[in-house]
Coordinates of C-alpha atoms in Angstrom, one line a residue:
M11 CA -45.6 23.0 67.4
D12 CA -45.8 21.0 65.3
I13 CA -46.6 22.5 61.8
Y14 CA -49.2 20.8 59.4
T15 CA -49.7 21.1 56.2
N16 CA -53.2 20.5 54.0
N17 CA -52.1 17.7 52.9
D18 CA -51.5 15.9 57.0
T19 CA -55.0 14.7 57.4
V20 CA -55.6 10.9 59.1
T21 CA -55.6 7.9 57.3
L22 CA -56.9 4.3 57.3
A23 CA -53.2 3.7 59.2
H24 CA -53.4 5.8 60.9
G25 CA -56.0 3.2 63.2
A26 CA -54.6 0.1 62.6
G27 CA -52.8 -0.2 65.3
G28 CA -49.4 -0.1 63.9
K29 CA -46.2 2.4 63.7
Q30 CA -48.7 5.2 61.8
T31 CA -51.0 5.0 64.7
S32 CA -48.2 5.0 67.3
E33 CA -46.8 8.7 65.8
L34 CA -50.7 9.7 65.7
I35 CA -50.6 9.1 69.4
D36 CA -48.0 10.9 70.8
R37 CA -48.4 13.6 67.4
V38 CA -51.2 14.6 69.0
F39 CA -52.9 12.9 72.0
K40 CA -49.8 12.2 74.1
K41 CA -48.6 16.3 73.5
H42 CA -52.3 17.7 75.1
F43 CA -52.8 15.0 77.0
Q44 CA -49.9 14.2 78.7
N45 CA -49.9 13.8 83.0
P46 CA -48.4 11.0 85.6
L47 CA -51.8 9.1 85.4
F48 CA -51.9 8.8 81.1
T49 CA -51.2 5.4 80.0
A50 CA -50.1 3.1 77.5
D51 CA -50.5 0.5 79.3
D52 CA -54.9 -1.2 78.4
A53 CA -56.0 0.7 81.7
A54 CA -54.9 3.3 83.6
V55 CA -54.6 2.2 87.0
I56 CA -55.2 4.4 89.3
D57 CA -55.6 4.7 93.7
V58 CA -59.1 4.8 94.5
E59 CA -60.3 7.2 97.7
K60 CA -62.8 5.7 100.6
G61 CA -65.8 7.3 99.3
R62 CA -69.1 7.4 96.8
I63 CA -68.8 7.8 93.4
A64 CA -70.0 9.3 90.3
M65 CA -69.2 7.9 87.1
S66 CA -70.7 9.0 83.6
T67 CA -70.3 8.5 79.4
D68 CA -71.6 10.6 76.7
G69 CA -71.4 10.9 73.5
F70 CA -70.3 14.2 71.0
I71 CA -71.1 13.8 66.9
V72 CA -72.4 17.7 67.0
S73 CA -71.9 19.4 63.8
P74 CA -70.9 21.5 62.9
A75 CA -68.3 20.5 65.5
F76 CA -66.3 24.0 65.3
F77 CA -68.6 27.1 66.7
A78 CA -68.9 30.3 68.5
G79 CA -68.3 30.0 71.3
G80 CA -66.4 26.5 71.9
N81 CA -65.8 23.4 69.2
I82 CA -66.3 19.2 70.2
G83 CA -63.0 18.9 72.1
K84 CA -64.4 22.3 74.9
L85 CA -67.9 20.7 74.3
S86 CA -66.5 17.3 75.2
I87 CA -64.7 17.6 78.6
C88 CA -68.1 20.3 79.3
G89 CA -70.4 17.6 78.6
T90 CA -68.5 15.0 80.8
V91 CA -67.6 17.8 84.1
N92 CA -70.8 19.1 83.9
D93 CA -73.5 15.3 84.3
L94 CA -70.2 14.6 87.3
A95 CA -71.2 18.0 89.3
C96 CA -74.8 17.9 88.6
M97 CA -74.3 14.4 91.3
G98 CA -72.2 16.8 93.5
A99 CA -68.9 15.1 92.9
V100 CA -65.5 16.8 92.0
P101 CA -64.6 14.9 88.3
R102 CA -61.0 13.6 88.7
Y103 CA -60.2 11.2 85.6
L104 CA -62.0 11.3 82.1
T105 CA -61.3 8.5 79.4
C106 CA -61.8 9.9 75.1
G107 CA -61.8 7.8 72.1
F108 CA -62.4 9.1 69.0
V109 CA -63.8 8.1 66.0
I110 CA -62.0 9.8 62.8
E111 CA -63.2 9.9 59.8
E112 CA -60.2 9.2 57.2
G113 CA -59.3 12.1 55.7
F114 CA -59.4 14.7 58.9
P115 CA -57.6 16.9 59.5
L116 CA -54.6 16.9 61.7
Q117 CA -53.7 20.3 62.1
T118 CA -57.6 20.2 63.0
L119 CA -57.9 17.2 65.4
E120 CA -54.7 19.0 67.1
E121 CA -56.9 22.1 68.0
I122 CA -59.1 19.5 69.4
A123 CA -56.9 17.8 70.8
D124 CA -55.7 21.5 72.5
A125 CA -59.2 22.3 73.7
M126 CA -59.5 19.2 75.5
E127 CA -56.6 20.2 77.3
K128 CA -57.1 23.7 77.6
T129 CA -60.4 22.6 79.8
A130 CA -58.9 20.2 81.7
A131 CA -56.2 21.6 83.1
E132 CA -59.0 24.3 83.9
V133 CA -61.7 21.9 85.4
G134 CA -58.5 20.2 87.0
V135 CA -59.1 17.3 85.7
R136 CA -57.0 14.4 83.8
I137 CA -57.3 12.6 81.4
V138 CA -55.9 9.0 82.2
A139 CA -57.2 7.1 79.0
G140 CA -58.1 6.8 75.0
D141 CA -58.9 4.4 72.2
T142 CA -58.3 5.4 68.8
K143 CA -60.6 4.5 65.9
V144 CA -60.9 5.2 61.9
A145 CA -62.9 5.0 59.8
G146 CA -63.1 4.7 56.3
K147 CA -64.9 7.9 53.9
G148 CA -67.8 8.9 54.9
Q149 CA -68.5 6.7 58.0
V150 CA -68.4 9.1 60.8
D151 CA -68.9 13.1 60.3
G152 CA -65.8 14.0 60.8
V153 CA -65.4 13.6 64.2
F154 CA -66.6 12.0 67.1
I155 CA -65.4 12.2 70.9
N156 CA -67.3 10.1 73.5
T157 CA -66.1 10.9 77.4
T158 CA -65.9 9.0 79.9
G159 CA -65.8 10.2 84.0
V160 CA -65.4 9.6 87.3
G161 CA -65.4 12.3 90.3
I162 CA -65.1 12.0 94.5
I163 CA -68.9 12.5 95.9
P164 CA -68.1 14.6 99.4
E165 CA -69.6 13.0 102.1
G166 CA -73.4 14.6 102.7
I167 CA -73.8 15.4 99.2
R168 CA -76.7 14.1 97.4
T169 CA -78.5 15.0 94.9
S170 CA -80.7 13.6 92.6
G171 CA -83.3 14.2 90.5
A172 CA -85.9 12.5 93.4
L173 CA -85.5 15.1 95.7
A174 CA -87.5 17.7 94.3
K175 CA -89.8 19.3 97.7
P176 CA -93.4 21.2 97.1
G177 CA -92.0 24.4 98.3
D178 CA -88.0 24.5 96.5
A179 CA -87.5 27.5 94.5
V180 CA -85.6 26.9 91.0
I181 CA -83.0 28.3 90.1
V182 CA -81.5 28.4 86.3
T183 CA -77.2 29.5 86.3
G184 CA -77.5 31.6 83.7
D185 CA -79.6 32.5 80.3
I186 CA -81.1 30.2 79.2
G187 CA -81.2 28.6 74.8
R188 CA -77.6 30.4 74.3
H189 CA -75.6 26.9 72.1
G190 CA -78.3 25.4 70.4
C191 CA -79.3 28.8 69.0
T192 CA -75.5 28.7 68.3
I193 CA -75.9 25.9 66.2
L194 CA -78.9 26.5 64.5
L195 CA -77.5 30.1 63.2
E196 CA -74.0 28.0 62.4
R197 CA -75.2 26.4 60.5
E198 CA -76.8 29.0 57.8
D199 CA -80.1 27.3 57.1
Y200 CA -82.2 29.9 57.9
G201 CA -79.8 33.0 56.3
I202 CA -80.5 34.1 59.9
E203 CA -77.2 36.8 61.2
A204 CA -76.8 38.1 64.8
E205 CA -74.3 38.3 67.7
V206 CA -75.2 34.7 69.4
T207 CA -72.2 32.5 71.9
S208 CA -71.8 28.9 72.9
D209 CA -72.7 28.8 77.3
C210 CA -70.2 25.2 76.5
A211 CA -68.0 25.9 79.5
P212 CA -66.4 23.3 82.8
L213 CA -69.5 23.9 86.0
S214 CA -68.1 22.0 88.6
G215 CA -66.0 25.1 90.1
A216 CA -69.3 26.9 90.5
V217 CA -71.0 23.5 91.7
Q218 CA -68.8 23.7 94.8
A219 CA -68.8 26.9 95.6
A220 CA -73.2 26.2 95.5
L221 CA -72.1 23.0 97.7
K222 CA -69.9 24.6 100.2
A223 CA -73.0 27.3 101.0
V224 CA -76.0 25.5 101.1
P225 CA -75.5 21.8 100.8
D226 CA -78.7 20.6 101.1
I227 CA -79.3 21.6 97.3
H228 CA -81.8 18.6 95.7
V229 CA -81.7 19.1 92.5
I230 CA -79.0 19.8 90.0
R231 CA -79.6 19.0 87.0
D232 CA -76.8 19.7 83.2
A233 CA -79.9 21.7 80.9
T234 CA -78.2 20.2 77.4
R235 CA -80.9 18.6 74.7
G236 CA -84.3 19.6 75.3
G237 CA -83.0 22.4 77.3
V238 CA -84.6 23.5 80.8
G239 CA -88.1 23.2 79.7
T240 CA -87.4 18.7 79.4
V241 CA -85.0 18.9 82.6
L242 CA -87.7 20.5 84.6
Y243 CA -89.8 17.8 82.9
E244 CA -87.4 15.3 84.1
I245 CA -87.5 16.3 87.5
A246 CA -91.7 17.1 88.0
G247 CA -91.9 13.0 87.3
Q248 CA -88.9 11.8 89.5
S249 CA -89.9 13.5 91.8
H250 CA -93.8 13.5 91.3
V251 CA -95.0 17.4 91.4
G252 CA -95.8 19.9 89.9
V253 CA -93.1 23.0 88.9
N254 CA -94.0 26.3 88.4
L255 CA -92.3 29.2 85.8
D256 CA -92.5 33.4 86.2
A257 CA -92.3 34.6 82.4
A258 CA -90.5 37.2 83.4
S259 CA -88.4 36.0 86.1
I260 CA -86.3 33.8 82.9
P261 CA -82.9 34.6 82.2
V262 CA -82.6 35.7 77.5
D263 CA -80.7 36.9 75.6
P264 CA -81.4 39.9 73.6
A265 CA -80.6 38.0 70.6
V266 CA -80.8 34.2 70.9
R267 CA -85.2 35.3 71.9
G268 CA -84.9 38.1 68.3
V269 CA -83.7 34.9 66.9
C270 CA -86.6 32.4 68.4
G271 CA -89.4 35.3 67.7
L272 CA -88.3 35.0 64.5
L273 CA -88.4 31.4 64.2
G274 CA -91.4 30.9 66.3
L275 CA -88.9 28.4 68.9
E276 CA -89.5 27.9 72.6
P277 CA -86.1 29.0 74.4
L278 CA -87.0 26.4 77.1
Y279 CA -86.6 24.3 74.5
L280 CA -83.1 25.0 73.4
A281 CA -80.1 23.1 74.1
C282 CA -77.9 24.1 77.0
E283 CA -73.8 23.1 76.7
G284 CA -73.0 25.4 80.3
R285 CA -76.6 26.0 81.9
L286 CA -77.9 23.8 85.3
V287 CA -81.1 23.4 86.7
M288 CA -80.8 23.7 90.5
V289 CA -83.9 23.4 93.4
C290 CA -83.6 24.1 96.9
P291 CA -85.3 24.8 99.5
A292 CA -87.3 28.4 99.7
E293 CA -85.2 29.8 102.6
Q294 CA -82.4 29.1 100.8
A295 CA -82.3 29.8 97.7
D296 CA -81.4 33.9 97.8
L297 CA -78.0 32.8 99.5
L298 CA -77.1 29.8 96.3
V299 CA -77.7 33.1 93.6
E300 CA -76.1 35.0 95.2
T301 CA -73.1 32.6 95.7
L302 CA -73.9 30.8 91.9
R303 CA -73.6 35.3 91.0
G304 CA -69.6 35.8 93.2
C305 CA -68.3 32.3 90.3
K306 CA -67.3 32.2 86.5
Y307 CA -70.1 31.3 84.8
T308 CA -73.9 30.9 86.5
E309 CA -72.7 35.2 87.2
G310 CA -76.1 35.3 85.3
A311 CA -78.0 32.8 88.0
A312 CA -81.8 34.1 88.8
V313 CA -85.1 32.0 90.8
I314 CA -87.4 31.7 87.6
G315 CA -89.8 29.5 89.5
R316 CA -90.6 26.8 92.4
I317 CA -91.5 23.3 92.7
T318 CA -95.0 22.9 93.9
D319 CA -97.6 19.7 94.9
D320 CA -100.6 21.4 92.5
M321 CA -100.4 18.9 89.3
P322 CA -97.6 17.1 89.3
G323 CA -95.3 15.7 86.3
R324 CA -96.6 19.6 85.3
V325 CA -95.2 22.2 84.2
T326 CA -96.5 25.5 84.1
M327 CA -95.8 29.0 83.4
T328 CA -97.0 32.5 85.5
T329 CA -96.8 35.1 81.4
E330 CA -96.4 38.2 82.5
I331 CA -99.8 39.6 82.3
G332 CA -100.3 37.2 84.8
A333 CA -102.4 34.0 83.4
Q334 CA -101.7 30.3 84.4
T335 CA -100.5 28.5 81.0
L336 CA -99.3 24.3 80.6
L337 CA -95.6 24.7 78.7
A338 CA -96.2 21.2 76.9
Q339 CA -93.8 18.9 76.8
P340 CA -91.3 19.2 73.5
G341 CA -92.3 15.6 71.5
N342 CA -89.2 16.4 69.1
E343 CA -86.0 16.5 67.7
L344 CA -85.8 20.9 67.9
L345 CA -81.7 20.6 66.9
P346 CA -80.5 17.3 66.0
R347 CA -76.4 17.4 66.6
I348 CA -76.0 19.3 68.9
C349 CA -73.8 18.1 71.2

């Protein structure tokens, strides 16, 4: 591994397209992303498989770029891989674009690339092309990453936020709100100390196992910005149904619950980066939960509610004492720069 000094930083010359750009690509990106399809040409050339593909793109500007449980590099792979998985796709290829601030430490950049390499290897996805731009001091906050992914959808699989049906069960793949809570605490805006780690994780393996056990999963959604609550409102709107949650069944880490209690936040609206919302026929919910609990990163899966034909477009909640309450739809950004 290259040894960097404190003086080794990204300069504007690294983004000029000349010798320094080639050196940066070789020293950092090619070193970590090299594979038979990784190209030095203007575009990667890939053999196309028969069938349907899913394609997604996302930008990552999280602040801080390093947090308990991950960093912007790991996050950039997980975010796009999980979006593909939500369509039932097996992730195959990724591209990545970097916008780097002049003066950004090369050692830190390599740590980010290393996290991307390890996460991509875990998933079995290949990074096949990329781009690097260097912005002047103050034009970018450290480093921004954009990733685009392509996955292959197996025959017979179809998921969509528009497919939820009254009577379906609503499942979450683990405790909620940890990423948003982690970022909040990392910023030290509130002086609160708590043992909270981001749930940032790649979930494609768990999704493939779930679809194998229960091919008739109607909806799979990634609960990132806006959290589980926002995703449920989106599903309710797309499918023209109501959603009723059981408050006692919603898994929340005690530390996250404590922070939310101190600050008056709702865990359902804190971001996740390793949690999915799934909707399936009620009679298959137990099998789906059992399957998810046997997979890495989804051991805490639980049924948290059901789809109804009451109050289409709305999300309600049955409280611990049996009362019914309307879950308000958030209108403002709770935490900026969380992904």
